[in-house]
JSON list of C-alpha atoms in Angstrom, two decimals:
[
{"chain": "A", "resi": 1, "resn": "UNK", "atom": "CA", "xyz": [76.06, 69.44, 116.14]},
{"chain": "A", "resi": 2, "resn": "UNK", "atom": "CA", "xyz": [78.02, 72.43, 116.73]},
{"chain": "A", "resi": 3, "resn": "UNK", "atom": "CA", "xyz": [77.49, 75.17, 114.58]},
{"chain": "A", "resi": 4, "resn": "UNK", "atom": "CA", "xyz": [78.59, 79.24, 114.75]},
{"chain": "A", "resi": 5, "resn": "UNK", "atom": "CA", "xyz": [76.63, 81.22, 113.10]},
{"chain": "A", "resi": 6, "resn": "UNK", "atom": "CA", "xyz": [77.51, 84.79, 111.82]},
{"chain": "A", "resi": 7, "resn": "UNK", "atom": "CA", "xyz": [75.83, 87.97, 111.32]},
{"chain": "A", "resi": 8, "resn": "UNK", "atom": "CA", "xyz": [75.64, 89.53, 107.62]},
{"chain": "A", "resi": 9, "resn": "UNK", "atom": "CA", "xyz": [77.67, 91.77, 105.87]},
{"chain": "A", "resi": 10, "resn": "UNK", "atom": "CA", "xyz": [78.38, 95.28, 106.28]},
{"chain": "A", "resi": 11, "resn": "UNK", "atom": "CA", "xyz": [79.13, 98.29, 104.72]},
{"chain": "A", "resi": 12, "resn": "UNK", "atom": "CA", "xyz": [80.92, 101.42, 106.98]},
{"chain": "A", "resi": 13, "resn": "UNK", "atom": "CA", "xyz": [82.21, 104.47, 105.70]},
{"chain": "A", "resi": 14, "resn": "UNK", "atom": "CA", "xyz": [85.75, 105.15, 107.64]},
{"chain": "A", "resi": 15, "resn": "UNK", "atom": "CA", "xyz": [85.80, 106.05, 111.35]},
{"chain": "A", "resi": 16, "resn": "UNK", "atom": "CA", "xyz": [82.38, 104.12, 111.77]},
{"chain": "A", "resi": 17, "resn": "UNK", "atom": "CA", "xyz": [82.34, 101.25, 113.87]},
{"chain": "A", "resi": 18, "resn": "UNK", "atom": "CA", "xyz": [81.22, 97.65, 113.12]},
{"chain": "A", "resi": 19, "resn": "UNK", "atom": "CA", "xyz": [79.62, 94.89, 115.44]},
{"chain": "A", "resi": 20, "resn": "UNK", "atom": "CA", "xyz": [79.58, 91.54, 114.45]},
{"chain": "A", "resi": 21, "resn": "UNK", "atom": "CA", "xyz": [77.92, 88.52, 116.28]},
{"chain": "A", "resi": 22, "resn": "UNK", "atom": "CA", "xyz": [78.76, 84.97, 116.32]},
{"chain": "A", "resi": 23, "resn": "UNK", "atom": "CA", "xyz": [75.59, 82.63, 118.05]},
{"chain": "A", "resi": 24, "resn": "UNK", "atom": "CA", "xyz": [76.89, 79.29, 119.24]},
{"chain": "A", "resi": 25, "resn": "UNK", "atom": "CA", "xyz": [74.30, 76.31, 119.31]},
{"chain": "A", "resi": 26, "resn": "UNK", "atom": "CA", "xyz": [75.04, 72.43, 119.73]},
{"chain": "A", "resi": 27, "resn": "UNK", "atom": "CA", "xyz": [77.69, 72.68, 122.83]},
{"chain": "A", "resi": 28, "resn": "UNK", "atom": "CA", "xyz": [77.91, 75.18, 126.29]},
{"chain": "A", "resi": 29, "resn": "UNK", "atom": "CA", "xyz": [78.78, 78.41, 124.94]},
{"chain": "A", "resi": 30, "resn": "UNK", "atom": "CA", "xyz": [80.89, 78.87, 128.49]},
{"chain": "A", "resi": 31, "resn": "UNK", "atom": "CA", "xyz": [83.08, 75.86, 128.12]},
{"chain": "A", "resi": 32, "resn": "UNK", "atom": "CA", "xyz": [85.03, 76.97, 125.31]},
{"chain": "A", "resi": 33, "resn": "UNK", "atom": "CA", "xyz": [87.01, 79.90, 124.28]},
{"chain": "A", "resi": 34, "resn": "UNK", "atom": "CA", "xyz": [85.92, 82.08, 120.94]},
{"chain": "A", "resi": 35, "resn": "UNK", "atom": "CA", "xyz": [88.50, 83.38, 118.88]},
{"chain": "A", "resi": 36, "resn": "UNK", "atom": "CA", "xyz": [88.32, 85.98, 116.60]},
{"chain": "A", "resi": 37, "resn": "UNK", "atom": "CA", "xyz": [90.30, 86.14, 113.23]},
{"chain": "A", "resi": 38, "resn": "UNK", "atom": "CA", "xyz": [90.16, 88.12, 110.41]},
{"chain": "A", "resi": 39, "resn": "UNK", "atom": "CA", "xyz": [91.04, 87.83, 106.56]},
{"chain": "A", "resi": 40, "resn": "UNK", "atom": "CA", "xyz": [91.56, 90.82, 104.10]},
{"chain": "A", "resi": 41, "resn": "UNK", "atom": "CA", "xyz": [90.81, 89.84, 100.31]},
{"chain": "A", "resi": 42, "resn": "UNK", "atom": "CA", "xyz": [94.02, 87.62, 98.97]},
{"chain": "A", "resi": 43, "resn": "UNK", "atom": "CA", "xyz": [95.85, 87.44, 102.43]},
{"chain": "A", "resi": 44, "resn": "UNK", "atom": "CA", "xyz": [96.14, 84.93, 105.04]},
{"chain": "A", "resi": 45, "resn": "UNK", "atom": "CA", "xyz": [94.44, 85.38, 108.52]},
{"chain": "A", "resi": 46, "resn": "UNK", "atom": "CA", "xyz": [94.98, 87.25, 110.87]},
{"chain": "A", "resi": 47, "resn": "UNK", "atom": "CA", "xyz": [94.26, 86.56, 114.58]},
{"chain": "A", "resi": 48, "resn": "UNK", "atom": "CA", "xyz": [92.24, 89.28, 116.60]},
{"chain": "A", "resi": 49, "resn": "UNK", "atom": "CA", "xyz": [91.83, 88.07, 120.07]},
{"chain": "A", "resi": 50, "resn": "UNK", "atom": "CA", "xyz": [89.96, 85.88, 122.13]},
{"chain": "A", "resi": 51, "resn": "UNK", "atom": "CA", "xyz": [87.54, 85.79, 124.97]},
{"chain": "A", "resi": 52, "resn": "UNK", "atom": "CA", "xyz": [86.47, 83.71, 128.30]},
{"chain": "A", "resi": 53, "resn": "UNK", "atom": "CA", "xyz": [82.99, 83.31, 127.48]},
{"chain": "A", "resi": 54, "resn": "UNK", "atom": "CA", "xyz": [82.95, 81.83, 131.11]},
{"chain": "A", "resi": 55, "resn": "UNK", "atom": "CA", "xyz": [83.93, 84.85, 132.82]},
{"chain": "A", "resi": 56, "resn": "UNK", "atom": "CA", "xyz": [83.78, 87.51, 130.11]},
{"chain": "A", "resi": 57, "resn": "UNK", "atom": "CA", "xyz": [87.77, 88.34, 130.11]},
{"chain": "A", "resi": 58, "resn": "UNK", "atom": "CA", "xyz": [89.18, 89.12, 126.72]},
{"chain": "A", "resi": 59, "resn": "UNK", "atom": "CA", "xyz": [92.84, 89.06, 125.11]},
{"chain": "A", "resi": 60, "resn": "UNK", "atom": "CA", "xyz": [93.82, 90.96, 121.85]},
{"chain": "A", "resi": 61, "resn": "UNK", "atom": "CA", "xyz": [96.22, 91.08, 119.77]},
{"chain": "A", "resi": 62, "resn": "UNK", "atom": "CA", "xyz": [98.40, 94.28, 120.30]},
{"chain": "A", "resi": 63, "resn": "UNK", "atom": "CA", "xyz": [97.61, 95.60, 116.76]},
{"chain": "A", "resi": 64, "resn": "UNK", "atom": "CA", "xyz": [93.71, 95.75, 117.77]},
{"chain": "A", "resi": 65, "resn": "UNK", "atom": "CA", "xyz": [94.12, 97.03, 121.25]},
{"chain": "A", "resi": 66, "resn": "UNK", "atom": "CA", "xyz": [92.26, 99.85, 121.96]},
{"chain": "A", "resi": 67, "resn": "UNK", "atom": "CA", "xyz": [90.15, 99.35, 118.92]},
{"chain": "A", "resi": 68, "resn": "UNK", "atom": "CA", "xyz": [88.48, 96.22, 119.31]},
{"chain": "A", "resi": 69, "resn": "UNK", "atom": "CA", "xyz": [85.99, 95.12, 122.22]},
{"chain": "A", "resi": 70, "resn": "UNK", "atom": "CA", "xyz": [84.95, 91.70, 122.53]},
{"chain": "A", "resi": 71, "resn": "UNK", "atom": "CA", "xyz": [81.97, 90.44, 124.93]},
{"chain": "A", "resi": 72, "resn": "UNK", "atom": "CA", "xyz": [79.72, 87.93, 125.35]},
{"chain": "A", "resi": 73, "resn": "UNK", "atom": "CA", "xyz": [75.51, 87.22, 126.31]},
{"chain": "A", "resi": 74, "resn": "UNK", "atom": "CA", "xyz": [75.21, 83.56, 127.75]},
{"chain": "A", "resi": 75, "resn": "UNK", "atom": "CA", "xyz": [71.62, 84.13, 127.93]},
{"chain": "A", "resi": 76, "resn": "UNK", "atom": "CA", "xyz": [71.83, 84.23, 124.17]},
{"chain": "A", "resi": 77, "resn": "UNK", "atom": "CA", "xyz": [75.04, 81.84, 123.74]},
{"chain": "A", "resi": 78, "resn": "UNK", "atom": "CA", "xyz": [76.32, 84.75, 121.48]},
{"chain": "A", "resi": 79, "resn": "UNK", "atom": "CA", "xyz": [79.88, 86.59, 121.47]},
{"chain": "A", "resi": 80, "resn": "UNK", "atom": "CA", "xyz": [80.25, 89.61, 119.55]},
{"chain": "A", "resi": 81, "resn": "UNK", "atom": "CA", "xyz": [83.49, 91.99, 118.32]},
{"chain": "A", "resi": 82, "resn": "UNK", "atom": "CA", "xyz": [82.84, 95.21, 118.24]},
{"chain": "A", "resi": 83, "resn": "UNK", "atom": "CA", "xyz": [85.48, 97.31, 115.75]},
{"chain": "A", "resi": 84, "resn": "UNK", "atom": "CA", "xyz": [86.00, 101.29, 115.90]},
{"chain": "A", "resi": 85, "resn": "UNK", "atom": "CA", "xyz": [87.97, 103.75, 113.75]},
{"chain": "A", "resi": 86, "resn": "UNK", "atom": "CA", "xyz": [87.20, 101.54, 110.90]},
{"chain": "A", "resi": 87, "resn": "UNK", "atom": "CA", "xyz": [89.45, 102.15, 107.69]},
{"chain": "A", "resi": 88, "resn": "UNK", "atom": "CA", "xyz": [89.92, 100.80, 104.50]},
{"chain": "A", "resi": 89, "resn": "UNK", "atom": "CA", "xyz": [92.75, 98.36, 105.64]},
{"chain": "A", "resi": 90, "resn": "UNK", "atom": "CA", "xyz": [89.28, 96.61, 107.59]},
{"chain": "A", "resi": 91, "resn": "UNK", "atom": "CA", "xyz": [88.07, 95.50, 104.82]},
{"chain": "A", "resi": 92, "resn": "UNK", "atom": "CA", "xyz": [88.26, 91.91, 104.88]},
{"chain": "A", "resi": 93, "resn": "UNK", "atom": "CA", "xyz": [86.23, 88.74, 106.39]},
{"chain": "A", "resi": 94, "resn": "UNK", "atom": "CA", "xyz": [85.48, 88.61, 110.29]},
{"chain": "A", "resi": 95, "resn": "UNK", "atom": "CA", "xyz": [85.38, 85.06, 111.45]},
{"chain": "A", "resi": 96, "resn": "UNK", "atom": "CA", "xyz": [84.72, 83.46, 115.01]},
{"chain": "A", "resi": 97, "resn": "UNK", "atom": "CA", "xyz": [86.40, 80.46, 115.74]},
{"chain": "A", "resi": 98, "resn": "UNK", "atom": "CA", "xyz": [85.90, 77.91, 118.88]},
{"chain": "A", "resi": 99, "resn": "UNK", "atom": "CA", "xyz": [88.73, 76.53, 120.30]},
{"chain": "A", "resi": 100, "resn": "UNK", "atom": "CA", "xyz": [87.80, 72.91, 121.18]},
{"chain": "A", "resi": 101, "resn": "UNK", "atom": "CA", "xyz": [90.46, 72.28, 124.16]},
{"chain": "A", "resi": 102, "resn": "UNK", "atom": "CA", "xyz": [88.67, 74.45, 126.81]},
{"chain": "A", "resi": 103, "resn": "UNK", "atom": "CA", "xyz": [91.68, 76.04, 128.11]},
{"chain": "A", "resi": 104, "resn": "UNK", "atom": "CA", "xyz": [93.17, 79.20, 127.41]},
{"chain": "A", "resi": 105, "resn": "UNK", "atom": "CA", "xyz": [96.79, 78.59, 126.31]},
{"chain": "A", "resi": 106, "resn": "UNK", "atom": "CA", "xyz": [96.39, 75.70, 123.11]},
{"chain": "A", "resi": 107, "resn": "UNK", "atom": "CA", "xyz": [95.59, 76.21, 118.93]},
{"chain": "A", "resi": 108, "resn": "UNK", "atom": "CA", "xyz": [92.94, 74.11, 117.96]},
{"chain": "A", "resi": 109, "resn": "UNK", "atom": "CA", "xyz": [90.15, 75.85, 116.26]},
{"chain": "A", "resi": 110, "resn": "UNK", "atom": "CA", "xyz": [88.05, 73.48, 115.73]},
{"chain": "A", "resi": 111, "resn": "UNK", "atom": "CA", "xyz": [85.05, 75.09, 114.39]},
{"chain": "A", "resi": 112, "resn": "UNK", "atom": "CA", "xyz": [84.62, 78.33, 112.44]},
{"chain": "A", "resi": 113, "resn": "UNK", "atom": "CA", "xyz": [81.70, 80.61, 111.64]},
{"chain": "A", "resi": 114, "resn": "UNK", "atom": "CA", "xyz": [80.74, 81.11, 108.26]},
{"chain": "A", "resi": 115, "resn": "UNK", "atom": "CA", "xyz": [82.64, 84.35, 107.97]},
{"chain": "A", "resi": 116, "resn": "UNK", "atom": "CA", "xyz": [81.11, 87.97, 107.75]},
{"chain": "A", "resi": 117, "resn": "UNK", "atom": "CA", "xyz": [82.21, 90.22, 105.17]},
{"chain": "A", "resi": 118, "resn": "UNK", "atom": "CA", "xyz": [83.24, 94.13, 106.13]},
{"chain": "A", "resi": 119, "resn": "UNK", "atom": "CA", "xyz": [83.68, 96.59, 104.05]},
{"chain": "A", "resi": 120, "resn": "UNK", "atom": "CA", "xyz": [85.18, 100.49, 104.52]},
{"chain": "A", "resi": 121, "resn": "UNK", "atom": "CA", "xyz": [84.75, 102.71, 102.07]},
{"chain": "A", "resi": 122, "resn": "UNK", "atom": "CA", "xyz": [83.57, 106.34, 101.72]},
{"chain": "B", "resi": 1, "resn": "UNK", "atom": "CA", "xyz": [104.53, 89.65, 116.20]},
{"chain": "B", "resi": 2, "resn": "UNK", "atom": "CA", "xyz": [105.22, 89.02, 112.41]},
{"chain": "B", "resi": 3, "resn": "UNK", "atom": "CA", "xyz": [103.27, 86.54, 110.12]},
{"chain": "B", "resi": 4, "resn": "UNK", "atom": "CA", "xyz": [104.92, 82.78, 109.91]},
{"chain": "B", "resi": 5, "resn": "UNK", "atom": "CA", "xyz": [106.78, 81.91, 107.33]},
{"chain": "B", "resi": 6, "resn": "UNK", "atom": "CA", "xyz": [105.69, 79.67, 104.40]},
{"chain": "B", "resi": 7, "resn": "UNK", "atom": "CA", "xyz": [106.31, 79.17, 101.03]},
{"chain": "B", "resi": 8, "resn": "UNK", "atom": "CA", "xyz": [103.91, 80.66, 98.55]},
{"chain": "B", "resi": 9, "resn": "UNK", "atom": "CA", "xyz": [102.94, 77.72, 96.63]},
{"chain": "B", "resi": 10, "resn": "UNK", "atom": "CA", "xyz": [103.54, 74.39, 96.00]},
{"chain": "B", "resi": 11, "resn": "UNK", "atom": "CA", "xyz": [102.49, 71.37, 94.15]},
{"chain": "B", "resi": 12, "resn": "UNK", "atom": "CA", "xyz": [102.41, 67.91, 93.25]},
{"chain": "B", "resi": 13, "resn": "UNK", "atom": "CA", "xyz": [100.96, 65.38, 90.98]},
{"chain": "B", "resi": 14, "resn": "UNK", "atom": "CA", "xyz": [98.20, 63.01, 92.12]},
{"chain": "B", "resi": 15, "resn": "UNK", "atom": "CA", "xyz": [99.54, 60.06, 94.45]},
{"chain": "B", "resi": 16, "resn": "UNK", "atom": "CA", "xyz": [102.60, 62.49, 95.53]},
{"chain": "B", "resi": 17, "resn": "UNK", "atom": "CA", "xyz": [103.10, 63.55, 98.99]},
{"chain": "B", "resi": 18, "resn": "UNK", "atom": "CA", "xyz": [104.17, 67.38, 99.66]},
{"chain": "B", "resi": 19, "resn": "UNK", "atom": "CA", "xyz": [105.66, 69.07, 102.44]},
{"chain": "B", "resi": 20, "resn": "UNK", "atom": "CA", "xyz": [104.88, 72.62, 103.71]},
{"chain": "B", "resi": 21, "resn": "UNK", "atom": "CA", "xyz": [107.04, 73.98, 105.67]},
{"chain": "B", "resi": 22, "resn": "UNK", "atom": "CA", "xyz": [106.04, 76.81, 108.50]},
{"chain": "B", "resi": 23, "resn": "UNK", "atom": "CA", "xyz": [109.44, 78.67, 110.40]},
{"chain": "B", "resi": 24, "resn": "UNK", "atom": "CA", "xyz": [108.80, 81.49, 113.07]},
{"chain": "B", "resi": 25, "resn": "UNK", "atom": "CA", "xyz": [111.11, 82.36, 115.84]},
{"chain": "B", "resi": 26, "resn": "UNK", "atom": "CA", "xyz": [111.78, 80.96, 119.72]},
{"chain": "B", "resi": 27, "resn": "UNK", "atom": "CA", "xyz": [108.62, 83.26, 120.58]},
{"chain": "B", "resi": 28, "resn": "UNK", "atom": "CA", "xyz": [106.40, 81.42, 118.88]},
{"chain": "B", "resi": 29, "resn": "UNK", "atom": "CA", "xyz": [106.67, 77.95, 117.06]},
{"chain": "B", "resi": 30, "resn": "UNK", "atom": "CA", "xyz": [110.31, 77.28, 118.35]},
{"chain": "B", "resi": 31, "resn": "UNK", "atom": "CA", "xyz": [108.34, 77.79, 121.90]},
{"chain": "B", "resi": 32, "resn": "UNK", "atom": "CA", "xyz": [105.54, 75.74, 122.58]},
{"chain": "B", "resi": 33, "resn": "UNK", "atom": "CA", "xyz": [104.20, 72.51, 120.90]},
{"chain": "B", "resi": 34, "resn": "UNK", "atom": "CA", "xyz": [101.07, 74.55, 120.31]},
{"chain": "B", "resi": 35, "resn": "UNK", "atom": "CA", "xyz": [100.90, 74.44, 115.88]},
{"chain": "B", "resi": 36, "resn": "UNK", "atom": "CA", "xyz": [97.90, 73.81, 114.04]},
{"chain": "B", "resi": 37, "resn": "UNK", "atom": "CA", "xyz": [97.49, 73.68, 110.38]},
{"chain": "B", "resi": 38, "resn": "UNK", "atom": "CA", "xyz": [94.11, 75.02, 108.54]},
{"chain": "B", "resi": 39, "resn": "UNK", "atom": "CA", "xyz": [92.98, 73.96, 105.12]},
{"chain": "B", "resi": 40, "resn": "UNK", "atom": "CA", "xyz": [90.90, 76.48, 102.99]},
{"chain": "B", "resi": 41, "resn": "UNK", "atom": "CA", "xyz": [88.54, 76.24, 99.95]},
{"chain": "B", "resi": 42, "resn": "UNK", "atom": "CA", "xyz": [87.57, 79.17, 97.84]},
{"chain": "B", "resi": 43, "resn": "UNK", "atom": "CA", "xyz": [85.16, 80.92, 99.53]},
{"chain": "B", "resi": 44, "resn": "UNK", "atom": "CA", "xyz": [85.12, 79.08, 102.44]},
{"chain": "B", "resi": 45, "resn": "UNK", "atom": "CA", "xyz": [85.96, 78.76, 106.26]},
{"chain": "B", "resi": 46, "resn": "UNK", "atom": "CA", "xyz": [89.14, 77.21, 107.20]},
{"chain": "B", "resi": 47, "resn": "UNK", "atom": "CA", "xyz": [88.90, 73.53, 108.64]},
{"chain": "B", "resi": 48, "resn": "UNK", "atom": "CA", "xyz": [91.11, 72.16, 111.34]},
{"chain": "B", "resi": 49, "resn": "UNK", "atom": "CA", "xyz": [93.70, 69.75, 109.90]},
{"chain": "B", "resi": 50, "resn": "UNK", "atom": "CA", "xyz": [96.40, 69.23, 112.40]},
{"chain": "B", "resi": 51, "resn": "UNK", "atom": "CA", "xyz": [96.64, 70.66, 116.24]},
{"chain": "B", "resi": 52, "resn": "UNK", "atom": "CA", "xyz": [99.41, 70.13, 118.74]},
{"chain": "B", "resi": 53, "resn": "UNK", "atom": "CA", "xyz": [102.19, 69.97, 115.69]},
{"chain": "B", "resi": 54, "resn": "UNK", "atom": "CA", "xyz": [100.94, 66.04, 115.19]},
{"chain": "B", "resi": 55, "resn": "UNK", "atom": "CA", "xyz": [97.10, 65.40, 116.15]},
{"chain": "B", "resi": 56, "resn": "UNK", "atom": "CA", "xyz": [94.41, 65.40, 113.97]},
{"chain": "B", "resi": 57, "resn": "UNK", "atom": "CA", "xyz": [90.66, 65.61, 114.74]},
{"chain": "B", "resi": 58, "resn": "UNK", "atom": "CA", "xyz": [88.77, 63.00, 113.89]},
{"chain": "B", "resi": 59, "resn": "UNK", "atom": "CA", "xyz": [87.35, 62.64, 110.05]},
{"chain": "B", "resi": 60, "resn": "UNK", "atom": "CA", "xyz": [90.58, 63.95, 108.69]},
{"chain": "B", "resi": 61, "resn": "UNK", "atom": "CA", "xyz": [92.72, 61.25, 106.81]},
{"chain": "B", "resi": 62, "resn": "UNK", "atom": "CA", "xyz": [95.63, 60.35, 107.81]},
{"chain": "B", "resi": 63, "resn": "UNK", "atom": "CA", "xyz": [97.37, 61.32, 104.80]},
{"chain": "B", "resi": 64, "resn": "UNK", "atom": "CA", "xyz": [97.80, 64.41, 106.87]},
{"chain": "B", "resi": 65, "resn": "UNK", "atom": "CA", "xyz": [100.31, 64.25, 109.08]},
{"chain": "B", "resi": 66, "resn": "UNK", "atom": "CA", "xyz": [102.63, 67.60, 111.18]},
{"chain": "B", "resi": 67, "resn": "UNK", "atom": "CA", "xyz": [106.17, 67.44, 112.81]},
{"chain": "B", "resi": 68, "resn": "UNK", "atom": "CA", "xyz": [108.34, 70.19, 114.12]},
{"chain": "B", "resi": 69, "resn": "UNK", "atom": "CA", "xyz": [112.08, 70.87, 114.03]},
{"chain": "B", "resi": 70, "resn": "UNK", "atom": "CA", "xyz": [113.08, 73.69, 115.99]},
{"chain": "B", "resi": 71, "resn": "UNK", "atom": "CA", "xyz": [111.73, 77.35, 115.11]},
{"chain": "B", "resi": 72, "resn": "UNK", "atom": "CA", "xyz": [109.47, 75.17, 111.94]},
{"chain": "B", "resi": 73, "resn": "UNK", "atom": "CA", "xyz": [106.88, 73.04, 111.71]},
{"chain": "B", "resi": 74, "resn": "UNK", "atom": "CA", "xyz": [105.77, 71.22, 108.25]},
{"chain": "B", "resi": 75, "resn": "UNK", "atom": "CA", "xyz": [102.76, 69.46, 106.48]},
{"chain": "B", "resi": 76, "resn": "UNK", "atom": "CA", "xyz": [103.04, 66.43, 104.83]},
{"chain": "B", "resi": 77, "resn": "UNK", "atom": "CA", "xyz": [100.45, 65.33, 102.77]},
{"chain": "B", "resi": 78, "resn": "UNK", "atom": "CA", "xyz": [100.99, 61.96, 101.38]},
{"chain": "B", "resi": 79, "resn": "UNK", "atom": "CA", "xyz": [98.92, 60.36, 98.44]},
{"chain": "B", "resi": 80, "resn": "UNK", "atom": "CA", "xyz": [97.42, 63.57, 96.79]},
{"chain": "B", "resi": 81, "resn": "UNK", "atom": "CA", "xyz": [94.22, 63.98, 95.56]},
{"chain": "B", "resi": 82, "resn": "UNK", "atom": "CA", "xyz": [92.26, 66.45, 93.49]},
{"chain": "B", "resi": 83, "resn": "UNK", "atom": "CA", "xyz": [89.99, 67.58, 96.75]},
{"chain": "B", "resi": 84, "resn": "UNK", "atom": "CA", "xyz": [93.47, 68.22, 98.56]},
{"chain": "B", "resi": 85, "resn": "UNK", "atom": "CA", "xyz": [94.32, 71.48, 95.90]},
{"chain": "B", "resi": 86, "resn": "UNK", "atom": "CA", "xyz": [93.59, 74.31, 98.40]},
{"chain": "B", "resi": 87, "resn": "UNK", "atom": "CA", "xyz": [95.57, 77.17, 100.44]},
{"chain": "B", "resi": 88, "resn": "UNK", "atom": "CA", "xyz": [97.39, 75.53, 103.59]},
{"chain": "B", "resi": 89, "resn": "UNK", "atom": "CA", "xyz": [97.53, 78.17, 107.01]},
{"chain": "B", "resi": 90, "resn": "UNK", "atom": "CA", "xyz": [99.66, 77.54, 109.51]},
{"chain": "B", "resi": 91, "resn": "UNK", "atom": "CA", "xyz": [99.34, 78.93, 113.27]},
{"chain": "B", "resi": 92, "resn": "UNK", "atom": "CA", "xyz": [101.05, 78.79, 116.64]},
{"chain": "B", "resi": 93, "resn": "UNK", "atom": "CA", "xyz": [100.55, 79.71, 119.52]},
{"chain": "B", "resi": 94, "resn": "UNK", "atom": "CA", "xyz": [102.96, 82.83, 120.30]},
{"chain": "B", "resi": 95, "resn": "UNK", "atom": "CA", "xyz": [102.79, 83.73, 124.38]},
{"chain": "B", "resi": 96, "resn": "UNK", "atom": "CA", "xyz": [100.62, 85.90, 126.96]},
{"chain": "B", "resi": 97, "resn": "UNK", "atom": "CA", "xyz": [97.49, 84.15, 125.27]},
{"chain": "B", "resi": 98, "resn": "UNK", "atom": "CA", "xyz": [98.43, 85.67, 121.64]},
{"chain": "B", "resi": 99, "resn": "UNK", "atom": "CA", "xyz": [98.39, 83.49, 118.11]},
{"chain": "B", "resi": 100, "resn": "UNK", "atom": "CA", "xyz": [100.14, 84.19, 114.82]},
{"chain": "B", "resi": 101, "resn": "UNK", "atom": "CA", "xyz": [98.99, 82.76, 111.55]},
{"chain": "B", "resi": 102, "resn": "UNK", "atom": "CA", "xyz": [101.27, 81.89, 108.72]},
{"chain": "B", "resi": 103, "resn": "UNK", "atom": "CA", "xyz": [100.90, 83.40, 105.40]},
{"chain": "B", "resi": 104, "resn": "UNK", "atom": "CA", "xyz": [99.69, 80.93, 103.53]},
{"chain": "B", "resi": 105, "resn": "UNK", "atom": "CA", "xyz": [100.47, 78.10, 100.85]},
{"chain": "B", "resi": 106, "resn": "UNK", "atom": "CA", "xyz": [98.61, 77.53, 97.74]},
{"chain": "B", "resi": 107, "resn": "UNK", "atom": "CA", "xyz": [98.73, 73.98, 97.09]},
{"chain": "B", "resi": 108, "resn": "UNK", "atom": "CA", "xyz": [98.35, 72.71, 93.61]},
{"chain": "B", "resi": 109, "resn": "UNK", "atom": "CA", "xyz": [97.51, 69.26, 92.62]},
{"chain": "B", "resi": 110, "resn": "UNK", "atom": "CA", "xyz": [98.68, 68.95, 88.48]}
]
């Protein structure tokens, strides 16, 4: 079965960065595109980006750019978003999300991670 | 690209059917027949309800159903139940690869 599973939590003080990993088991970690969305305490979510995990190419969401880095091991079947200039407006749940129609222009997340909670603060 | 637009809460009483509505702009729902909706328990992930303004994946009941009229898409969920009391997402897809989420509706089954 298809599961995406998260790294832990983390704690930053601001201007830190943050990694977070998402390991795909149960399908072909290269036929699917990973989405990234995030969700600060009482809000809805918020979407990050996405990447190819095919060919490594990534798309974010203007708000991110320059701040956010997403990539990919297939060797491991795991993507990861990387976050910089963290502040306290991070703070908030980082999930990974597959999207189950293999192509890149569709909305069907289909399966989510378990979520991993960041925090920012000094 | 600004957050869809859905009401903050709504309810119902068991048996009822409720409609939540979801209105962007031309850019992104009015656009492309890309909408999905997203139910979410406390504390947990969202699940996949609805894609493609209509479909739903299999395992969820069809007392879920989408539509779209112009620059908004809705929810109807028809025969309530106690398991369906949860917040409600909406999300399209909004050009040059991008998505927008709605805020959010708290549903609330009396």
């Amino acid at each position: 079965q298809v599961q995406l599973v998260q790294s832990g939590a983390e704690v930053k003080k601001p201007g830190a960065s943050v990694k977070v990993s998402c390991k795909a088991s149960g399908y072909t970690l290269t036929y699917f595109y990973m989405h990234w969305v995030r969700q600060a305490p009482g809000q809805g979510p918020e979407w990050m980006g996405m990447i190819n995990p095919s060919g490594g190419s990534s798309t974010y969401a203007q708000k991110f750019q320059g701040r956010v880095t997403m990539t990919r091991d297939t060797s491991t079947s795991t993507v990861y978003m990387d976050l910089s200039s963290l502040r306290s407006e991070d703070t908030a749940v980082y999930y990974c999300a597959r999207d189950g129609t293999g192509i890149a222009v569709a909305g069907k997340l289909d399966y989510w991670g378990q979520g991993t909670l960041v925090t920012v603060s000094s | 690209q600004s957050a869809l637009t859905q009401p903050r809460s709504v309810s119902g009483s068991p048996g009822q059917s409720v409609t939540i509505s979801c209105t962007g702009t031309s850019s992104d729902v009015g656009g492309y027949n890309y909408v999905s909706w997203y139910q979410q328990h406390p504390g947990k992930a969202p699940k996949l309800i609805i894609y493609d303004v209509t479909k739903r994946p299999s395992g969820v009941p069809d007392r879920f159903s989408g539509s779209k009229s112009g620059y908004t898409a809705s929810l109807t969920i028809s025969g309530l139940q106690a398991e369906d009391e949860a917040d409600y997402y909406c999300c399209s897809y909004a050009g040059s690869l991008s998505r927008v989420f709605g805020g959010g509706t708290k549903l609330t089954v009396l």
